[in-house]
Tab-separated table of C-alpha atoms and ligand atoms in Angstrom:
chain	number	residue	atom	x	y	z
W	1	MET	CA	-27.838	24.474	-2.741
W	2	PRO	CA	-28.276	21.010	-1.196
W	3	TRP	CA	-25.891	20.134	1.649
W	4	ASP	CA	-23.159	17.579	1.075
W	5	SER	CA	-23.726	14.283	2.884
W	6	CYS	CA	-21.808	13.899	6.169
W	7	SER	CA	-19.539	11.277	4.615
W	8	GLY	CA	-19.011	13.492	1.553
W	9	ILE	CA	-17.815	16.281	3.842
W	10	GLY	CA	-15.634	13.811	5.749
W	11	LYS	CA	-13.948	12.676	2.557
W	12	LYS	CA	-13.188	16.262	1.516
W	13	VAL	CA	-11.805	17.113	4.962
W	14	ARG	CA	-9.573	14.040	5.032
W	15	LEU	CA	-8.396	14.495	1.445
W	16	SER	CA	-7.374	18.058	2.254
W	17	ARG	CA	-5.356	16.808	5.239
W	18	ILE	CA	-3.430	14.382	3.011
W	19	LEU	CA	-3.105	16.533	-0.129
W	20	LYS	CA	-2.159	19.954	1.163
W	21	SER	CA	-3.062	22.462	-1.591
W	22	GLY	CA	-3.610	19.429	-3.793
W	23	LYS	CA	-0.080	18.036	-3.385
W	24	ALA	CA	1.557	15.480	-1.139
W	25	ALA	CA	4.702	13.551	-0.379
W	26	VAL	CA	3.482	10.399	1.349
W	27	PHE	CA	5.801	7.997	3.144
W	28	ALA	CA	5.066	4.378	2.180
W	29	PHE	CA	5.980	1.899	4.857
W	30	ASP	CA	4.324	-1.463	4.312
W	31	HIS	CA	7.561	-3.106	3.200
W	32	GLY	CA	7.926	-5.194	6.368
W	33	PHE	CA	4.926	-7.140	5.105
W	34	GLU	CA	5.441	-6.932	1.340
W	35	HIS	CA	9.192	-7.490	1.145
W	36	GLY	CA	10.408	-8.596	4.574
W	37	PRO	CA	13.666	-7.996	6.464
W	38	SER	CA	15.825	-7.765	3.308
W	39	ASP	CA	14.613	-4.175	2.803
W	40	PHE	CA	16.015	-2.941	6.130
W	41	THR	CA	19.449	-2.257	7.549
W	42	PRO	CA	19.797	-3.177	11.254
W	43	GLU	CA	19.344	0.507	12.237
W	44	ARG	CA	16.074	0.703	10.334
W	45	SER	CA	14.669	-2.687	11.264
W	46	ASN	CA	12.494	-1.429	14.128
W	47	PRO	CA	9.397	0.200	12.635
W	48	ARG	CA	9.097	2.649	15.541
W	49	LYS	CA	12.462	4.207	14.662
W	50	VAL	CA	11.451	4.615	11.025
W	51	VAL	CA	8.032	6.097	11.790
W	52	GLU	CA	9.684	8.516	14.204
W	53	LEU	CA	11.995	9.696	11.395
W	54	ALA	CA	9.075	9.975	8.958
W	55	VAL	CA	7.140	12.174	11.382
W	56	GLU	CA	10.232	14.300	12.068
W	57	SER	CA	10.804	14.738	8.308
W	58	GLY	CA	7.444	16.437	7.825
W	59	PHE	CA	5.835	14.012	5.361
W	60	ASP	CA	2.261	14.966	4.449
W	61	ALA	CA	0.981	11.494	5.341
W	62	ILE	CA	2.264	8.022	6.193
W	63	MET	CA	0.934	4.772	4.761
W	64	LEU	CA	1.139	1.900	7.259
W	65	THR	CA	-0.392	-1.498	7.835
W	66	ARG	CA	-2.878	-1.696	10.684
W	67	GLY	CA	-0.465	-3.399	13.120
W	68	VAL	CA	2.395	-0.943	12.621
W	69	ALA	CA	-0.064	1.968	12.795
W	70	GLN	CA	-1.216	0.631	16.174
W	71	ALA	CA	2.310	0.057	17.447
W	72	THR	CA	3.408	3.584	16.507
W	73	ALA	CA	0.250	5.586	17.237
W	74	ASP	CA	1.909	7.574	20.021
W	75	LEU	CA	4.412	8.845	17.406
W	76	TRP	CA	2.001	9.912	14.630
W	77	ALA	CA	-1.339	10.656	16.309
W	78	GLY	CA	-2.187	14.340	16.094
W	79	ARG	CA	0.970	15.026	14.084
W	80	VAL	CA	0.589	13.435	10.661
W	81	PRO	CA	-2.323	11.786	8.791
W	82	VAL	CA	-2.131	8.025	8.470
W	83	ILE	CA	-3.394	5.950	5.549
W	84	VAL	CA	-3.980	2.319	6.493
W	85	LYS	CA	-2.995	-0.204	3.833
W	86	LEU	CA	-5.708	-2.852	3.767
W	87	THR	CA	-4.235	-5.391	1.346
W	88	GLY	CA	-0.860	-7.074	1.007
W	89	LYS	CA	1.138	-10.186	0.157
W	90	THR	CA	4.383	-11.495	1.577
W	91	SER	CA	7.405	-12.370	-0.505
W	92	LEU	CA	7.466	-15.732	1.273
W	93	ARG	CA	4.651	-16.998	-0.950
W	94	PRO	CA	5.431	-19.171	-3.979
W	95	PRO	CA	6.394	-16.854	-6.865
W	96	ASP	CA	3.261	-17.625	-8.869
W	97	MET	CA	1.096	-16.535	-5.910
W	98	GLN	CA	2.890	-13.238	-5.363
W	99	MET	CA	0.784	-11.544	-8.003
W	100	GLN	CA	-2.200	-11.683	-5.687
W	101	GLN	CA	-2.905	-9.249	-2.859
W	102	TYR	CA	-5.378	-10.221	-0.133
W	103	ARG	CA	-7.145	-8.415	2.698
W	104	ILE	CA	-4.993	-7.700	5.782
W	105	GLY	CA	-7.043	-4.955	7.454
W	106	PHE	CA	-10.507	-3.457	7.737
W	107	VAL	CA	-12.037	-0.062	7.078
W	108	GLU	CA	-13.773	0.108	10.472
W	109	ASP	CA	-10.476	-0.418	12.324
W	110	ALA	CA	-8.835	2.318	10.262
W	111	VAL	CA	-11.688	4.696	11.107
W	112	ALA	CA	-11.556	3.687	14.771
W	113	MET	CA	-7.879	4.629	15.047
W	114	GLY	CA	-8.397	8.012	13.362
W	115	ALA	CA	-6.892	7.241	9.964
W	116	ASP	CA	-7.377	9.829	7.223
W	117	GLY	CA	-7.458	7.286	4.410
W	118	VAL	CA	-7.117	3.668	3.389
W	119	ALA	CA	-5.177	2.058	0.549
W	120	ALA	CA	-5.186	-1.189	-1.405
W	121	THR	CA	-3.253	-2.659	-4.313
W	122	VAL	CA	-4.642	-3.982	-7.575
W	123	TYR	CA	-2.195	-5.714	-9.901
W	124	TRP	CA	-3.932	-4.830	-13.164
W	125	GLY	CA	-3.354	-7.591	-15.687
W	126	ALA	CA	-2.548	-10.282	-13.099
W	127	PRO	CA	-4.395	-13.598	-13.123
W	128	GLY	CA	-6.025	-12.572	-9.823
W	129	GLU	CA	-7.107	-9.153	-11.091
W	130	ASP	CA	-10.793	-10.048	-10.635
W	131	ALA	CA	-10.419	-10.876	-6.917
W	132	MET	CA	-8.298	-7.787	-6.219
W	133	ALA	CA	-10.665	-5.455	-8.097
W	134	GLU	CA	-13.637	-6.975	-6.267
W	135	GLU	CA	-11.871	-6.502	-2.924
W	136	PHE	CA	-11.049	-2.928	-3.873
W	137	ALA	CA	-14.672	-2.222	-4.815
W	138	ALA	CA	-15.766	-3.550	-1.412
W	139	ILE	CA	-13.227	-1.304	0.348
W	140	VAL	CA	-14.512	1.714	-1.620
W	141	SER	CA	-18.077	0.938	-0.654
W	142	GLU	CA	-17.233	0.482	3.055
W	143	SER	CA	-15.093	3.646	3.061
W	144	GLU	CA	-17.857	5.688	1.491
W	145	ARG	CA	-19.990	5.216	4.614
W	146	PHE	CA	-17.273	6.714	6.788
W	147	GLY	CA	-16.034	9.481	4.500
W	148	LEU	CA	-12.613	7.884	4.067
W	149	PRO	CA	-10.680	8.489	0.846
W	150	VAL	CA	-9.271	5.383	-0.833
W	151	MET	CA	-5.892	5.298	-2.531
W	152	ILE	CA	-5.173	2.599	-5.090
W	153	LEU	CA	-1.727	1.190	-5.715
W	154	ALA	CA	-2.370	0.689	-9.428
W	155	TYR	CA	0.362	-1.713	-10.476
W	156	PRO	CA	0.198	-3.377	-13.891
W	157	ARG	CA	1.684	-6.836	-13.476
W	158	GLY	CA	1.212	-10.211	-15.104
W	159	PRO	CA	2.079	-12.377	-18.102
W	160	SER	CA	0.791	-9.899	-20.669
W	161	ILE	CA	2.426	-6.838	-19.102
W	162	ILE	CA	5.760	-6.494	-20.884
W	163	ASP	CA	6.605	-3.005	-19.578
W	164	ARG	CA	5.083	-1.830	-16.281
W	165	HIS	CA	6.045	1.750	-17.095
W	166	ASP	CA	4.517	1.880	-20.558
W	167	GLU	CA	2.293	4.943	-21.033
W	168	TYR	CA	-0.650	3.040	-22.518
W	169	ILE	CA	-0.521	0.432	-19.746
W	170	ILE	CA	-0.335	3.071	-16.993
W	171	LYS	CA	-3.142	5.055	-18.603
W	172	TYR	CA	-5.286	1.920	-18.747
W	173	ALA	CA	-4.491	0.963	-15.134
W	174	SER	CA	-5.272	4.522	-13.990
W	175	ARG	CA	-8.553	4.652	-15.872
W	176	ALA	CA	-9.565	1.216	-14.572
W	177	SER	CA	-8.753	2.477	-11.043
W	178	VAL	CA	-11.134	5.397	-11.512
W	179	GLU	CA	-13.779	3.035	-12.843
W	180	ILE	CA	-13.748	1.086	-9.555
W	181	GLY	CA	-13.879	4.188	-7.352
W	182	ALA	CA	-10.306	5.187	-6.419
W	183	ASP	CA	-9.973	8.693	-4.968
W	184	ILE	CA	-6.179	8.839	-5.311
W	185	ILE	CA	-3.976	6.889	-7.735
W	186	LYS	CA	-0.450	5.793	-6.901
W	187	THR	CA	1.246	4.331	-9.953
W	188	HIS	CA	4.496	4.005	-11.839
W	189	TYR	CA	6.375	6.783	-13.622
W	190	THR	CA	6.131	6.514	-17.401
W	191	GLY	CA	9.631	7.726	-18.202
W	192	SER	CA	9.032	11.325	-19.303
W	193	THR	CA	7.182	14.468	-18.256
W	194	GLU	CA	5.135	14.459	-21.471
W	195	SER	CA	3.903	10.884	-21.130
W	196	PHE	CA	3.149	11.295	-17.408
W	197	ARG	CA	1.205	14.478	-18.215
W	198	ARG	CA	-0.973	12.499	-20.613
W	199	VAL	CA	-1.664	9.992	-17.826
W	200	VAL	CA	-2.511	12.745	-15.324
W	201	GLU	CA	-4.780	14.468	-17.846
W	202	SER	CA	-6.639	11.261	-18.653
W	203	VAL	CA	-8.136	10.803	-15.168
W	204	PRO	CA	-10.253	13.046	-12.925
W	205	VAL	CA	-8.440	12.197	-9.667
W	206	PRO	CA	-4.962	13.053	-8.279
W	207	VAL	CA	-2.112	10.860	-9.548
W	208	LEU	CA	0.944	10.282	-7.359
W	209	MET	CA	4.055	8.470	-8.485
W	210	SER	CA	5.089	5.284	-6.751
W	211	GLY	CA	8.706	5.491	-5.603
W	212	GLY	CA	10.210	2.161	-6.623
W	213	ALA	CA	13.585	0.645	-5.775
W	214	LYS	CA	16.236	3.014	-4.469
W	215	THR	CA	18.107	4.836	-7.204
W	216	GLU	CA	21.902	4.843	-6.980
W	217	ASP	CA	22.094	8.630	-7.192
W	218	PRO	CA	19.557	10.391	-4.915
W	219	LYS	CA	19.474	13.359	-7.341
W	220	GLU	CA	18.206	11.036	-10.038
W	221	PHE	CA	15.150	10.236	-7.914
W	222	LEU	CA	14.574	13.938	-7.192
W	223	ARG	CA	14.704	14.705	-10.934
W	224	ILE	CA	11.964	12.114	-11.502
W	225	VAL	CA	9.891	13.712	-8.723
W	226	LYS	CA	10.363	17.097	-10.421
W	227	SER	CA	9.250	15.621	-13.735
W	228	VAL	CA	6.118	14.215	-12.063
W	229	MET	CA	5.274	17.627	-10.599
W	230	ASP	CA	5.961	19.397	-13.917
W	231	ALA	CA	3.556	16.914	-15.512
W	232	GLY	CA	0.767	18.005	-13.174
W	233	GLY	CA	1.144	15.017	-10.853
W	234	ALA	CA	-0.065	15.452	-7.280
W	235	GLY	CA	3.119	14.148	-5.685
W	236	VAL	CA	4.837	10.935	-4.685
W	237	VAL	CA	4.360	7.968	-2.394
W	238	VAL	CA	7.870	6.905	-1.512
W	239	GLY	CA	9.443	4.287	0.719
W	240	ARG	CA	12.801	2.755	-0.169
W	241	ASN	CA	14.313	5.893	-1.671
W	242	VAL	CA	13.959	7.439	1.778
W	243	PHE	CA	14.310	4.693	4.399
W	244	GLN	CA	17.237	3.061	2.575
W	245	SER	CA	19.008	6.406	2.331
W	246	GLN	CA	21.679	7.133	4.924
W	247	ASP	CA	20.307	10.646	5.297
W	248	PHE	CA	16.637	9.838	5.881
W	249	VAL	CA	15.506	13.297	7.008
W	250	GLY	CA	17.586	15.209	4.426
W	251	THR	CA	16.290	13.062	1.566
W	252	ALA	CA	12.683	13.359	2.732
W	253	ARG	CA	12.921	17.122	3.092
W	254	ALA	CA	14.433	17.471	-0.399
W	255	ILE	CA	11.480	15.498	-1.828
W	256	LEU	CA	9.046	17.759	0.059
W	257	GLU	CA	10.773	20.857	-1.379
W	258	VAL	CA	10.384	19.547	-4.921
W	259	VAL	CA	6.753	18.494	-4.388
W	260	HIS	CA	5.525	21.615	-2.633
W	261	LYS	CA	7.836	24.359	-3.901
W	262	GLY	CA	8.793	22.974	-7.309
W	263	MET	CA	12.464	23.265	-6.376
W	264	ASP	CA	14.989	22.309	-9.031
W	265	PRO	CA	16.809	19.234	-7.617
W	266	ASP	CA	20.108	20.391	-9.088
W	267	ARG	CA	19.903	23.540	-6.966
W	268	LEU	CA	19.149	21.756	-3.725
B	301	LIG	P1	8.696	2.163	-2.666
B	301	LIG	O1	8.785	3.666	-2.796
B	301	LIG	O2	9.737	1.632	-1.748
B	301	LIG	O3	8.667	1.509	-4.015
B	301	LIG	O4	7.308	1.873	-1.950
B	301	LIG	C1	6.117	1.851	-2.660
B	301	LIG	C2	5.492	0.487	-2.599
B	301	LIG	O5	4.277	0.437	-3.294
B	301	LIG	C3	5.254	-0.020	-1.198
B	301	LIG	O6	4.079	0.524	-0.675
B	301	LIG	C4	5.249	-1.491	-1.403
B	301	LIG	O7	5.622	-2.192	-0.285
B	301	LIG	C5	6.262	-1.673	-2.475
B	301	LIG	O8	6.341	-0.462	-3.200
B	301	LIG	C6	5.892	-2.786	-3.416
B	301	LIG	O9	6.907	-2.941	-4.339
B	301	LIG	P2	6.940	-4.183	-5.318
B	301	LIG	O10	5.531	-4.654	-5.477
B	301	LIG	O11	7.531	-3.642	-6.570
B	301	LIG	O12	7.783	-5.209	-4.684
């Protein structure tokens, strides 16, 4: 049997650190760039406090921008895998330019700081889809040299996308993400276990649900997480539903129970 390449081994090792037994609850925390201060209460406005809580909660991995990863390295290093988000856009841009993500970090810097993965967004269907897909393909190619897995934030968005959660649209976005080399897909929930199962079964890579805006009832979010896991999903990548919750650690731990132990949210 021929040996795997060094970078092939590296990718497997890093993937297994993020997706423990194939499943993960990842904490997404790039909102300071994407959304700005409106996402944070005063107590959660300092990223160090939030990363500290995420580490304490036991998340399987944390997705950060390069700068916040650097500023919090003493909190996460050696304790939890970090995925560096390499693209972004601010909400300060004119509305018509907010459907375009651009490069805000580099693969070599992520490797240098010991990251276990990188991530980038493609707004499938947006006018700038070509530039974002090209950027993503470049990130995949650079990451391949270093054995870094690449997660795509596969978000259908644009004038022809009527429903971002539509099964056909999510299936298309997921398939297109595979076509350009994504190792892990983070995308929207399609509204039911059956439809999400069809998405999961249509691609050969793990699919994680993207959290979305905070639900009024925390149990409602946990029920969606349960549905994702019942559908064969690999987990969730969640931000606001945790850091906007009063009980950060309790909410995070409940999500981890559902992801890893299949707990029924109504019994938690
Ligand atoms: P949430 O769980 O808070 O939705 O976080 C996931 C995420 O993809 C973040 O990584 C990102 O900052 C945000 O959602 C983008 O949300 P949107 O593009 O809908 O404003």
